[in-house]
Coordinates of C-alpha atoms in Angstrom, one line a residue:
X12 CA 87.3 59.4 108.1
X13 CA 84.7 57.3 109.8
X14 CA 81.9 58.9 111.7
X15 CA 83.3 58.0 115.1
X16 CA 86.6 59.7 114.3
X17 CA 84.9 62.7 112.8
X18 CA 82.7 63.2 115.8
X19 CA 85.6 62.9 118.3
X20 CA 87.8 65.2 116.2
X21 CA 85.0 67.8 116.1
X22 CA 84.4 67.6 119.8
X23 CA 88.1 67.9 120.6
X24 CA 88.4 70.9 118.2
X25 CA 85.5 72.7 119.9
X26 CA 86.8 72.0 123.4
X27 CA 90.6 72.2 123.1
X28 CA 91.6 72.8 119.5
X29 CA 91.7 75.7 117.2
X30 CA 88.2 76.0 115.7
X31 CA 87.9 78.3 112.7
X32 CA 85.3 80.6 114.5
X33 CA 87.5 81.5 117.5
X34 CA 88.8 80.3 120.8
X35 CA 88.1 76.8 122.0
X36 CA 85.7 76.3 124.9
X37 CA 88.3 75.5 127.5
X38 CA 90.4 78.6 126.4
X39 CA 87.3 80.7 126.9
X40 CA 86.7 79.2 130.4
X41 CA 90.3 79.9 131.3
X42 CA 89.6 83.6 130.9
X43 CA 86.7 83.6 133.4
X44 CA 87.5 84.6 136.9
X45 CA 85.5 83.2 139.8
X46 CA 84.0 86.7 140.4
X47 CA 82.8 86.9 136.8
X48 CA 81.4 83.3 136.8
X49 CA 78.6 84.1 139.2
X50 CA 77.7 87.6 138.1
X51 CA 74.5 88.0 136.1
X52 CA 74.8 91.3 134.2
X53 CA 71.8 93.6 133.6
X54 CA 69.6 92.3 130.8
X55 CA 70.8 88.7 131.2
X56 CA 69.0 85.9 132.9
X57 CA 72.0 83.6 133.3
X58 CA 75.4 83.8 134.8
X59 CA 78.4 82.0 133.3
X60 CA 78.2 79.4 136.1
X61 CA 74.5 78.8 135.2
X62 CA 75.4 78.3 131.6
X63 CA 78.1 75.9 132.5
X64 CA 75.7 73.9 134.6
X65 CA 73.3 73.8 131.7
X66 CA 76.1 72.6 129.3
X67 CA 77.1 69.9 131.9
X68 CA 73.5 68.7 132.3
X69 CA 73.1 68.3 128.6
X70 CA 76.5 66.6 128.2
X71 CA 75.3 64.0 130.8
X72 CA 71.9 63.7 129.1
X73 CA 73.4 63.0 125.6
X74 CA 75.9 60.5 127.1
X75 CA 73.0 58.6 128.7
X76 CA 71.0 58.6 125.5
X77 CA 74.0 56.9 123.8
X78 CA 73.6 54.2 126.5
X79 CA 69.9 53.8 125.5
X80 CA 68.2 56.2 127.9
X81 CA 64.9 57.5 126.5
X82 CA 65.2 61.2 125.8
X83 CA 64.0 63.6 128.5
X84 CA 65.1 66.8 130.2
X85 CA 68.4 66.2 132.0
X86 CA 68.2 64.6 135.4
X87 CA 69.5 67.8 137.1
X88 CA 67.2 70.0 135.1
X89 CA 67.6 72.0 131.9
X90 CA 68.9 75.1 133.7
X91 CA 70.1 74.1 137.2
X92 CA 70.6 77.0 139.6
X93 CA 74.3 77.8 140.3
X94 CA 73.6 78.7 143.9
X95 CA 75.7 81.1 145.9
X96 CA 79.2 82.1 144.6
X97 CA 81.8 79.6 145.7
X98 CA 85.3 79.5 144.3
X99 CA 85.8 75.8 145.0
X100 CA 82.4 75.0 143.4
X101 CA 83.4 77.0 140.3
X102 CA 86.6 75.0 140.0
X103 CA 84.7 71.8 140.5
X104 CA 82.1 72.7 137.9
X105 CA 84.9 73.2 135.3
X106 CA 86.5 69.9 136.3
X107 CA 83.1 68.1 136.1
X108 CA 82.5 69.6 132.6
X109 CA 85.8 68.4 131.4
X110 CA 85.3 64.9 132.9
X111 CA 81.8 64.7 131.3
X112 CA 83.3 65.4 127.9
X113 CA 86.1 62.9 128.4
X114 CA 83.5 60.4 129.3
X115 CA 81.4 61.3 126.3
X116 CA 84.4 60.9 124.1
X117 CA 85.0 57.4 125.4
X118 CA 81.3 56.5 124.8
X119 CA 81.5 57.9 121.3
X120 CA 84.7 55.9 120.7
X121 CA 83.0 52.7 121.8
X122 CA 79.7 53.3 120.0
X123 CA 78.9 50.7 117.3
X124 CA 79.7 52.2 113.9
X125 CA 76.6 50.7 112.4
X126 CA 74.3 52.6 114.8
X127 CA 75.3 56.2 114.0
X128 CA 72.7 56.4 111.2
X129 CA 69.9 54.9 113.3
X130 CA 67.3 57.1 114.9
X131 CA 67.3 57.6 118.6
X132 CA 64.4 55.8 120.2
X133 CA 62.2 58.9 120.5
X134 CA 59.8 60.9 118.3
X135 CA 61.1 64.2 117.2
X136 CA 60.7 67.0 119.7
X137 CA 63.0 69.9 118.9
X138 CA 62.8 71.3 122.4
X139 CA 64.3 68.0 123.7
X140 CA 66.7 67.5 120.8
X141 CA 65.4 64.0 120.2
X142 CA 64.1 61.9 117.3
X143 CA 67.3 62.4 115.3
X144 CA 70.1 60.0 114.4
X145 CA 72.8 59.2 117.0
X146 CA 75.2 61.1 114.8
X147 CA 73.0 64.2 114.7
X148 CA 72.6 63.9 118.5
X149 CA 76.3 64.3 119.0
X150 CA 76.6 67.0 116.3
X151 CA 73.8 68.8 118.1
X152 CA 75.6 68.7 121.4
X153 CA 78.8 70.0 119.7
X154 CA 76.8 72.9 118.3
X155 CA 75.3 73.4 121.7
X156 CA 78.8 73.7 123.2
X157 CA 79.7 76.2 120.5
X158 CA 76.6 78.3 121.1
X159 CA 77.0 78.5 124.8
X160 CA 80.8 79.1 124.6
X161 CA 80.0 82.2 122.6
X162 CA 77.6 83.3 125.3
X163 CA 80.2 82.7 128.0
X164 CA 82.8 84.7 126.1
X165 CA 80.3 87.7 125.7
X166 CA 79.2 87.6 129.3
X167 CA 82.8 87.5 130.4
X168 CA 83.5 90.6 128.4
X169 CA 80.5 92.4 129.9
X170 CA 81.2 91.5 133.5
X171 CA 85.0 91.8 133.3
X172 CA 84.9 95.2 131.6

């Protein structure tokens, strides 16, 4: 399997498939009610909606890096504030996240195969996730999705009882 196919398969598995570690991201999100999405339980600093905005921001940032953008914090910030609870906004956030991942998949699919092993155009700064190969950049975002999906699942259990 070539790198492009491997990365797309891995991203799809995490988002909609049957990953070995548990439910896919979209299955987890389907269990989150609007009320639970904006609640910040005691001891937590983020709500589910806040985590989703963070995931969306980084999906956009990684997509832009594949287009040659120099690494930086996402344009909308690392942890954008979710604002006041709004059911329409929650649905739109989920749709935006899905669209961002479909867009990313398209960019991955069109990315030149000979560039996957090249370093991104930035020096290594672990806090920004840069200075790695383009392949590692996508693998890192997939790991990021997994990590925060687990947080969402746990927060949803806490706030939904």
